[in-house]
Amino acid sequence: MRFVSDGPSIPDELLVARDEGRVVFICGAGISPARANLPDFQQLAHHVIKKLGVTDLDPAKKLFDASEKLDEITGVSGVISADRVFGLLERDFSTRDIEHAVATALKPPDEVNLSAHRIMLDLAKLPDGRSRLITTNFDLLLEACNSKLPCFHPPRLPDPLRDKEFEDIIHLHGRVDKRYQNAEGDGLVLSSAGFGRAYLAEGWATSFIRSIIDQYIVVFVGYAADDPPVYYLLEALNSYKKSLAGVYAFQAGNAGDAEAKWRHKGVCPIAYDEADNHKALWDTFTGWAERAKDPNAWFEKIITLTRNGP
């Protein structure tokens, strides 16, 4: 179904599953630049390099510059992922200094636009009124939408096997503190080494997501197919189970490109036009969120509308 004429077509089974509380949204960096203008993961690496005063001769700066050039040459973003840049930064700077630079780079202005985050929280609301939303973002914009919503971050994550515990905002890769000065809990998952521990060596993030995929339909929003969280997660999950049926991802671009980027990973892509700052996607989510608030009232409204004819 399309909520807007030029928007993506959302499978009916996904719409129904969301209404029944069987969908878990996992939100990436793409939702924060959408309207709040926060940096994505690659831009975040650039901010941190500047904040730390990294010189042009430093390996991390060289790698970042090379990644920028490769993106221009290939026309494909993220050929060299930012987690490798952060891995090199960890050789020369303390974890605390890096996380401080990350936190300050993510501090939003006082009048930040939270509409995209409010839409995602509306979509993440369960039939009984609770909310359940996972993010790999470090910022606190979701919390800013509703200060009453509890949040979780490593090392304390809820148990997906216990429905009444599995709720609220879950920062899978950690989050910054309320002053945007440092990280909370066990810190932030930033570097290739950090991703390796979370998804491969220790595998706590993989186990967490695996439990979710076994029970729910998962929808990725705000990710590219080769973003570090997606890459590490799907690599680990594909070794666990051959089919990831019931996993969707919204992907900018045409349907053919979306299929090429996601299908071999076992994920069903939902393609959309990225023009005008991803307008088609957010207009679609706005319509979907309106339905999510009261599906029965939405159906009655649509039925009334169809009686008017074309």
mmCIF file of C-alpha atoms in Angstrom:
data_model
loop_
_atom_site.group_PDB
_atom_site.id
_atom_site.type_symbol
_atom_site.label_atom_id
_atom_site.label_comp_id
_atom_site.label_asym_id
_atom_site.label_seq_id
_atom_site.Cartn_x
_atom_site.Cartn_y
_atom_site.Cartn_z
ATOM 1 C CA MET A 1 0.000 0.000 0.000
ATOM 2 C CA ARG A 2 1.100 3.570 -0.699
ATOM 3 C CA PHE A 3 0.188 6.336 1.735
ATOM 4 C CA VAL A 4 1.260 8.985 -0.787
ATOM 5 C CA SER A 5 1.269 8.677 -4.563
ATOM 6 C CA ASP A 6 5.048 8.916 -4.960
ATOM 7 C CA GLY A 7 5.915 7.054 -1.773
ATOM 8 C CA PRO A 8 7.176 3.511 -1.216
ATOM 9 C CA SER A 9 4.762 0.599 -1.306
ATOM 10 C CA ILE A 10 4.533 -0.993 2.128
ATOM 11 C CA PRO A 11 3.534 -4.694 2.174
ATOM 12 C CA ASP A 12 0.101 -5.305 3.667
ATOM 13 C CA GLU A 13 1.473 -7.989 5.968
ATOM 14 C CA LEU A 14 3.871 -5.442 7.443
ATOM 15 C CA LEU A 15 1.060 -2.949 8.047
ATOM 16 C CA VAL A 16 -1.051 -5.569 9.800
ATOM 17 C CA ALA A 17 1.892 -6.855 11.856
ATOM 18 C CA ARG A 18 2.629 -3.336 13.099
ATOM 19 C CA ASP A 19 -1.020 -2.878 14.114
ATOM 20 C CA GLU A 20 -0.796 -6.130 16.083
ATOM 21 C CA GLY A 21 2.435 -5.156 17.876
ATOM 22 C CA ARG A 22 4.597 -7.710 16.056
ATOM 23 C CA VAL A 23 7.023 -5.229 14.473
ATOM 24 C CA VAL A 24 10.254 -3.864 15.937
ATOM 25 C CA PHE A 25 11.792 -0.816 14.296
ATOM 26 C CA ILE A 26 15.582 -0.459 14.401
ATOM 27 C CA CYS A 27 16.605 3.129 13.633
ATOM 28 C CA GLY A 28 19.997 4.230 12.372
ATOM 29 C CA ALA A 29 21.837 7.469 11.805
ATOM 30 C CA GLY A 30 19.609 8.364 8.846
ATOM 31 C CA ILE A 31 16.740 9.490 11.067
ATOM 32 C CA SER A 32 18.791 12.145 12.862
ATOM 33 C CA PRO A 33 20.023 14.130 9.826
ATOM 34 C CA ALA A 34 16.536 13.877 8.253
ATOM 35 C CA ARG A 35 15.057 16.914 9.991
ATOM 36 C CA ALA A 36 17.212 17.454 13.070
ATOM 37 C CA ASN A 37 20.351 18.035 10.955
ATOM 38 C CA LEU A 38 22.639 15.955 13.164
ATOM 39 C CA PRO A 39 25.658 14.312 11.474
ATOM 40 C CA ASP A 40 25.488 10.783 10.132
ATOM 41 C CA PHE A 41 28.205 8.266 11.077
ATOM 42 C CA GLN A 42 30.639 9.386 8.360
ATOM 43 C CA GLN A 43 30.099 13.065 9.173
ATOM 44 C CA LEU A 44 30.503 12.248 12.849
ATOM 45 C CA ALA A 45 33.973 10.854 12.156
ATOM 46 C CA HIS A 46 34.845 14.119 10.407
ATOM 47 C CA HIS A 47 33.654 16.167 13.398
ATOM 48 C CA VAL A 48 35.671 14.031 15.796
ATOM 49 C CA ILE A 49 38.841 14.329 13.695
ATOM 50 C CA LYS A 50 38.525 18.120 13.770
ATOM 51 C CA LYS A 51 37.664 18.215 17.481
ATOM 52 C CA LEU A 52 40.692 16.100 18.405
ATOM 53 C CA GLY A 53 43.010 18.168 16.212
ATOM 54 C CA VAL A 54 44.113 15.191 14.132
ATOM 55 C CA THR A 55 46.874 16.190 11.698
ATOM 56 C CA ASP A 56 46.970 15.419 7.972
ATOM 57 C CA LEU A 57 49.823 12.969 8.621
ATOM 58 C CA ASP A 58 47.800 10.883 11.056
ATOM 59 C CA PRO A 59 46.645 7.490 9.624
ATOM 60 C CA ALA A 60 43.056 8.164 10.692
ATOM 61 C CA LYS A 61 42.968 11.460 8.773
ATOM 62 C CA LYS A 62 44.602 9.848 5.738
ATOM 63 C CA LEU A 63 42.049 7.050 5.744
ATOM 64 C CA PHE A 64 39.164 9.467 6.109
ATOM 65 C CA ASP A 65 40.430 11.636 3.235
ATOM 66 C CA ALA A 66 40.869 8.511 1.099
ATOM 67 C CA SER A 67 37.296 7.451 1.861
ATOM 68 C CA GLU A 68 36.002 10.855 0.762
ATOM 69 C CA LYS A 69 37.893 10.597 -2.537
ATOM 70 C CA LEU A 70 36.669 7.045 -3.138
ATOM 71 C CA ASP A 71 33.092 8.134 -2.542
ATOM 72 C CA GLU A 72 33.525 10.813 -5.217
ATOM 73 C CA ILE A 73 35.162 8.446 -7.684
ATOM 74 C CA THR A 74 32.730 5.562 -7.270
ATOM 75 C CA GLY A 75 29.594 7.554 -6.553
ATOM 76 C CA VAL A 76 28.978 5.159 -3.683
ATOM 77 C CA SER A 77 29.091 6.454 -0.118
ATOM 78 C CA GLY A 78 30.823 4.609 2.688
ATOM 79 C CA VAL A 79 33.254 2.555 0.580
ATOM 80 C CA ILE A 80 35.592 2.833 3.565
ATOM 81 C CA SER A 81 33.355 2.776 6.614
ATOM 82 C CA ALA A 82 33.783 5.196 9.501
ATOM 83 C CA ASP A 83 34.265 2.407 12.052
ATOM 84 C CA ARG A 84 37.742 1.835 10.581
ATOM 85 C CA VAL A 85 38.553 5.514 11.024
ATOM 86 C CA PHE A 86 37.493 5.338 14.662
ATOM 87 C CA GLY A 87 39.619 2.212 15.034
ATOM 88 C CA LEU A 88 42.706 4.179 13.988
ATOM 89 C CA LEU A 89 41.769 7.065 16.281
ATOM 90 C CA GLU A 90 41.717 4.645 19.221
ATOM 91 C CA ARG A 91 45.418 3.995 18.669
ATOM 92 C CA ASP A 92 46.353 7.615 19.338
ATOM 93 C CA PHE A 93 43.604 8.952 21.596
ATOM 94 C CA SER A 94 41.943 7.752 24.764
ATOM 95 C CA THR A 95 38.443 6.312 24.586
ATOM 96 C CA ARG A 96 37.229 9.074 26.896
ATOM 97 C CA ASP A 97 38.549 11.824 24.615
ATOM 98 C CA ILE A 98 36.985 10.220 21.549
ATOM 99 C CA GLU A 99 33.619 9.740 23.257
ATOM 100 C CA HIS A 100 33.714 13.320 24.526
ATOM 101 C CA ALA A 101 34.302 14.533 20.961
ATOM 102 C CA VAL A 102 31.416 12.359 19.721
ATOM 103 C CA ALA A 103 29.049 13.611 22.434
ATOM 104 C CA THR A 104 29.765 17.294 21.815
ATOM 105 C CA ALA A 105 29.425 16.827 18.028
ATOM 106 C CA LEU A 106 25.944 15.383 18.529
ATOM 107 C CA LYS A 107 24.601 18.117 20.812
ATOM 108 C CA PRO A 108 21.537 19.535 19.061
ATOM 109 C CA PRO A 109 20.454 23.189 19.029
ATOM 110 C CA ASP A 110 17.763 24.239 21.492
ATOM 111 C CA GLU A 111 15.087 24.497 18.784
ATOM 112 C CA VAL A 112 15.892 21.199 17.079
ATOM 113 C CA ASN A 113 13.237 19.696 14.787
ATOM 114 C CA LEU A 114 12.078 16.441 16.405
ATOM 115 C CA SER A 115 9.269 15.619 13.973
ATOM 116 C CA ALA A 116 11.050 12.619 12.407
ATOM 117 C CA HIS A 117 11.733 11.140 15.831
ATOM 118 C CA ARG A 118 8.137 11.712 16.942
ATOM 119 C CA ILE A 119 6.933 9.877 13.836
ATOM 120 C CA MET A 120 9.144 6.884 14.642
ATOM 121 C CA LEU A 121 7.874 6.786 18.221
ATOM 122 C CA ASP A 122 4.284 6.839 16.943
ATOM 123 C CA LEU A 123 5.062 3.901 14.660
ATOM 124 C CA ALA A 124 6.768 2.086 17.533
ATOM 125 C CA LYS A 125 3.753 2.305 19.836
ATOM 126 C CA LEU A 126 2.181 -1.042 20.756
ATOM 127 C CA PRO A 127 -1.577 -1.742 20.933
ATOM 128 C CA ASP A 128 -1.476 -1.529 24.741
ATOM 129 C CA GLY A 129 0.097 1.949 24.663
ATOM 130 C CA ARG A 130 3.656 0.932 25.425
ATOM 131 C CA SER A 131 6.508 1.836 23.079
ATOM 132 C CA ARG A 132 9.308 -0.371 21.737
ATOM 133 C CA LEU A 133 12.055 1.143 19.614
ATOM 134 C CA ILE A 134 15.695 0.165 19.067
ATOM 135 C CA THR A 135 18.304 2.630 17.847
ATOM 136 C CA THR A 136 22.028 2.476 17.191
ATOM 137 C CA ASN A 137 22.224 6.269 17.483
ATOM 138 C CA PHE A 138 24.010 7.854 20.413
ATOM 139 C CA ASP A 139 21.975 11.082 20.609
ATOM 140 C CA LEU A 140 19.015 11.657 22.928
ATOM 141 C CA LEU A 141 16.503 13.043 20.444
ATOM 142 C CA LEU A 142 14.068 10.188 20.977
ATOM 143 C CA GLU A 143 14.128 10.861 24.708
ATOM 144 C CA ALA A 144 13.616 14.558 23.995
ATOM 145 C CA CYS A 145 10.275 13.686 22.369
ATOM 146 C CA ASN A 146 8.989 12.056 25.547
ATOM 147 C CA SER A 147 11.017 12.465 28.722
ATOM 148 C CA LYS A 148 8.780 9.948 30.504
ATOM 149 C CA LEU A 149 9.932 7.051 28.324
ATOM 150 C CA PRO A 150 12.604 4.953 30.065
ATOM 151 C CA CYS A 151 15.650 3.951 28.041
ATOM 152 C CA PHE A 152 18.159 1.119 28.089
ATOM 153 C CA HIS A 153 21.791 0.985 27.030
ATOM 154 C CA PRO A 154 24.674 -1.479 27.464
ATOM 155 C CA PRO A 155 25.409 -3.248 29.701
ATOM 156 C CA ARG A 156 21.739 -3.282 30.765
ATOM 157 C CA LEU A 157 19.436 -4.371 27.943
ATOM 158 C CA PRO A 158 15.893 -5.750 28.317
ATOM 159 C CA ASP A 159 15.124 -9.398 27.665
ATOM 160 C CA PRO A 160 13.312 -9.770 24.286
ATOM 161 C CA LEU A 161 11.903 -13.093 25.505
ATOM 162 C CA ARG A 162 9.918 -11.304 28.205
ATOM 163 C CA ASP A 163 7.299 -9.184 26.450
ATOM 164 C CA LYS A 164 6.550 -6.951 29.436
ATOM 165 C CA GLU A 165 10.237 -6.148 29.879
ATOM 166 C CA PHE A 166 10.979 -5.626 26.199
ATOM 167 C CA GLU A 167 9.839 -2.031 25.737
ATOM 168 C CA ASP A 168 10.811 1.655 25.683
ATOM 169 C CA ILE A 169 13.869 3.139 23.921
ATOM 170 C CA ILE A 170 16.842 0.817 23.565
ATOM 171 C CA HIS A 171 20.230 2.315 22.609
ATOM 172 C CA LEU A 172 21.963 -0.805 21.337
ATOM 173 C CA HIS A 173 25.356 0.865 20.814
ATOM 174 C CA GLY A 174 25.239 3.083 23.877
ATOM 175 C CA ARG A 175 24.246 6.710 24.304
ATOM 176 C CA VAL A 176 25.691 10.027 25.422
ATOM 177 C CA ASP A 177 24.921 11.580 28.783
ATOM 178 C CA LYS A 178 22.288 14.269 29.255
ATOM 179 C CA ARG A 179 24.848 17.080 29.030
ATOM 180 C CA TYR A 180 26.284 15.743 25.758
ATOM 181 C CA GLN A 181 29.735 15.570 27.308
ATOM 182 C CA ASN A 182 30.542 11.861 27.594
ATOM 183 C CA ALA A 183 29.111 8.365 27.171
ATOM 184 C CA GLU A 184 26.970 6.504 29.674
ATOM 185 C CA GLY A 185 27.284 2.912 30.853
ATOM 186 C CA ASP A 186 29.829 0.786 28.996
ATOM 187 C CA GLY A 187 30.557 3.503 26.452
ATOM 188 C CA LEU A 188 29.850 3.705 22.726
ATOM 189 C CA VAL A 189 30.267 1.113 19.974
ATOM 190 C CA LEU A 190 32.268 3.170 17.460
ATOM 191 C CA SER A 191 35.255 1.335 16.032
ATOM 192 C CA SER A 192 35.705 -1.859 14.042
ATOM 193 C CA ALA A 193 37.110 -3.423 17.209
ATOM 194 C CA GLY A 194 34.014 -2.348 19.140
ATOM 195 C CA PHE A 195 31.680 -3.739 16.486
ATOM 196 C CA GLY A 196 33.717 -6.938 16.408
ATOM 197 C CA ARG A 197 33.294 -7.429 20.145
ATOM 198 C CA ALA A 198 29.579 -6.604 20.117
ATOM 199 C CA TYR A 199 28.641 -8.742 17.122
ATOM 200 C CA LEU A 200 31.331 -11.389 16.785
ATOM 201 C CA ALA A 201 33.787 -12.000 19.629
ATOM 202 C CA GLU A 202 31.487 -11.438 22.614
ATOM 203 C CA GLY A 203 28.366 -11.388 20.460
ATOM 204 C CA TRP A 204 26.037 -9.751 22.975
ATOM 205 C CA ALA A 205 24.484 -7.453 20.335
ATOM 206 C CA THR A 206 24.003 -10.394 17.954
ATOM 207 C CA SER A 207 22.318 -12.471 20.650
ATOM 208 C CA PHE A 208 20.003 -9.586 21.473
ATOM 209 C CA ILE A 209 18.920 -8.991 17.863
ATOM 210 C CA ARG A 210 18.750 -12.727 17.169
ATOM 211 C CA SER A 211 16.182 -13.147 19.930
ATOM 212 C CA ILE A 212 14.138 -10.342 18.390
ATOM 213 C CA ILE A 213 14.255 -11.717 14.843
ATOM 214 C CA ASP A 214 13.131 -15.104 16.131
ATOM 215 C CA GLN A 215 9.908 -13.551 17.483
ATOM 216 C CA TYR A 216 9.188 -10.328 15.635
ATOM 217 C CA ILE A 217 9.243 -8.709 12.223
ATOM 218 C CA VAL A 218 12.188 -6.310 12.085
ATOM 219 C CA VAL A 219 12.295 -3.086 10.062
ATOM 220 C CA PHE A 220 15.541 -1.147 9.479
ATOM 221 C CA VAL A 221 15.078 2.603 9.013
ATOM 222 C CA GLY A 222 17.886 5.090 8.401
ATOM 223 C CA TYR A 223 20.562 2.652 7.234
ATOM 224 C CA ALA A 224 22.454 1.986 4.042
ATOM 225 C CA ALA A 225 23.040 -1.682 3.261
ATOM 226 C CA ASP A 226 26.765 -1.432 4.038
ATOM 227 C CA ASP A 227 26.545 0.656 7.207
ATOM 228 C CA PRO A 228 28.728 -0.914 9.928
ATOM 229 C CA PRO A 229 25.822 -1.904 12.230
ATOM 230 C CA VAL A 230 24.025 -3.649 9.370
ATOM 231 C CA TYR A 231 27.174 -5.257 8.003
ATOM 232 C CA TYR A 232 28.298 -6.786 11.295
ATOM 233 C CA LEU A 233 24.804 -7.734 12.397
ATOM 234 C CA LEU A 234 23.772 -9.480 9.189
ATOM 235 C CA GLU A 235 27.121 -11.221 8.825
ATOM 236 C CA ALA A 236 26.664 -12.683 12.290
ATOM 237 C CA LEU A 237 22.981 -13.536 11.803
ATOM 238 C CA ASN A 238 23.465 -15.189 8.418
ATOM 239 C CA SER A 239 25.874 -17.621 10.020
ATOM 240 C CA TYR A 240 23.156 -18.399 12.563
ATOM 241 C CA LYS A 241 20.186 -18.875 10.243
ATOM 242 C CA LYS A 242 19.989 -19.200 6.482
ATOM 243 C CA SER A 243 16.811 -17.164 6.087
ATOM 244 C CA LEU A 244 16.048 -13.754 7.536
ATOM 245 C CA ALA A 245 12.432 -13.843 6.411
ATOM 246 C CA GLY A 246 10.530 -11.101 8.148
ATOM 247 C CA VAL A 247 13.322 -8.523 8.009
ATOM 248 C CA TYR A 248 12.682 -5.352 5.983
ATOM 249 C CA ALA A 249 14.774 -2.294 5.197
ATOM 250 C CA PHE A 250 13.794 1.052 3.684
ATOM 251 C CA GLN A 251 16.332 1.914 0.988
ATOM 252 C CA ALA A 252 16.715 5.123 -1.011
ATOM 253 C CA GLY A 253 16.852 4.623 -4.779
ATOM 254 C CA ASN A 254 15.066 2.522 -7.348
ATOM 255 C CA ALA A 255 13.761 -0.981 -6.733
ATOM 256 C CA GLY A 256 16.525 -2.665 -8.746
ATOM 257 C CA ASP A 257 19.312 -1.001 -6.784
ATOM 258 C CA ALA A 258 17.569 -1.734 -3.505
ATOM 259 C CA GLU A 259 17.229 -5.402 -4.405
ATOM 260 C CA ALA A 260 20.901 -5.610 -5.366
ATOM 261 C CA LYS A 261 21.999 -4.068 -2.070
ATOM 262 C CA TRP A 262 19.813 -6.024 0.341
ATOM 263 C CA ARG A 263 18.519 -9.282 -1.134
ATOM 264 C CA HIS A 264 21.854 -11.120 -0.943
ATOM 265 C CA LYS A 265 21.882 -10.213 2.753
ATOM 266 C CA GLY A 266 18.534 -11.956 3.205
ATOM 267 C CA VAL A 267 16.613 -8.722 3.782
ATOM 268 C CA CYS A 268 13.510 -7.540 1.894
ATOM 269 C CA PRO A 269 14.111 -3.943 0.711
ATOM 270 C CA ILE A 270 11.400 -1.299 0.365
ATOM 271 C CA ALA A 271 12.647 1.241 -2.174
ATOM 272 C CA TYR A 272 11.726 4.927 -2.215
ATOM 273 C CA ASP A 273 12.707 8.128 -4.013
ATOM 274 C CA GLU A 274 15.307 10.054 -2.009
ATOM 275 C CA ALA A 275 14.582 13.407 -3.719
ATOM 276 C CA ASP A 276 13.943 16.535 -1.657
ATOM 277 C CA ASN A 277 15.656 15.240 1.475
ATOM 278 C CA HIS A 278 13.813 11.881 1.451
ATOM 279 C CA LYS A 279 10.421 13.601 1.356
ATOM 280 C CA ALA A 280 8.580 10.579 -0.060
ATOM 281 C CA LEU A 281 9.751 8.429 2.845
ATOM 282 C CA TRP A 282 8.823 10.872 5.586
ATOM 283 C CA ASP A 283 5.473 11.719 4.016
ATOM 284 C CA THR A 284 4.801 7.969 3.938
ATOM 285 C CA PHE A 285 5.822 7.553 7.563
ATOM 286 C CA THR A 286 3.605 10.502 8.506
ATOM 287 C CA GLY A 287 0.611 8.763 6.910
ATOM 288 C CA TRP A 288 1.563 5.425 8.454
ATOM 289 C CA ALA A 289 1.937 7.019 11.888
ATOM 290 C CA GLU A 290 -1.537 8.522 11.547
ATOM 291 C CA ARG A 291 -2.907 5.050 10.876
ATOM 292 C CA ALA A 292 -0.870 3.658 13.785
ATOM 293 C CA LYS A 293 -2.561 5.958 16.309
ATOM 294 C CA ASP A 294 -5.960 4.307 15.678
ATOM 295 C CA PRO A 295 -6.088 1.715 12.862
ATOM 296 C CA ASN A 296 -9.867 1.234 13.130
ATOM 297 C CA ALA A 297 -10.582 4.960 12.866
ATOM 298 C CA TRP A 298 -8.168 5.160 9.926
ATOM 299 C CA PHE A 299 -9.994 2.360 8.109
ATOM 300 C CA GLU A 300 -13.351 4.080 8.646
ATOM 301 C CA LYS A 301 -11.913 7.324 7.295
ATOM 302 C CA ILE A 302 -10.588 5.573 4.173
ATOM 303 C CA ILE A 303 -13.870 3.724 3.587
ATOM 304 C CA THR A 304 -15.778 7.012 3.860
ATOM 305 C CA LEU A 305 -13.346 8.580 1.408
ATOM 306 C CA THR A 306 -13.775 5.794 -1.154
ATOM 307 C CA ARG A 307 -17.555 6.288 -1.123
ATOM 308 C CA ASN A 308 -16.983 9.693 -2.695
ATOM 309 C CA GLY A 309 -15.636 8.034 -5.829
ATOM 310 C CA PRO A 310 -12.540 8.990 -7.845
#
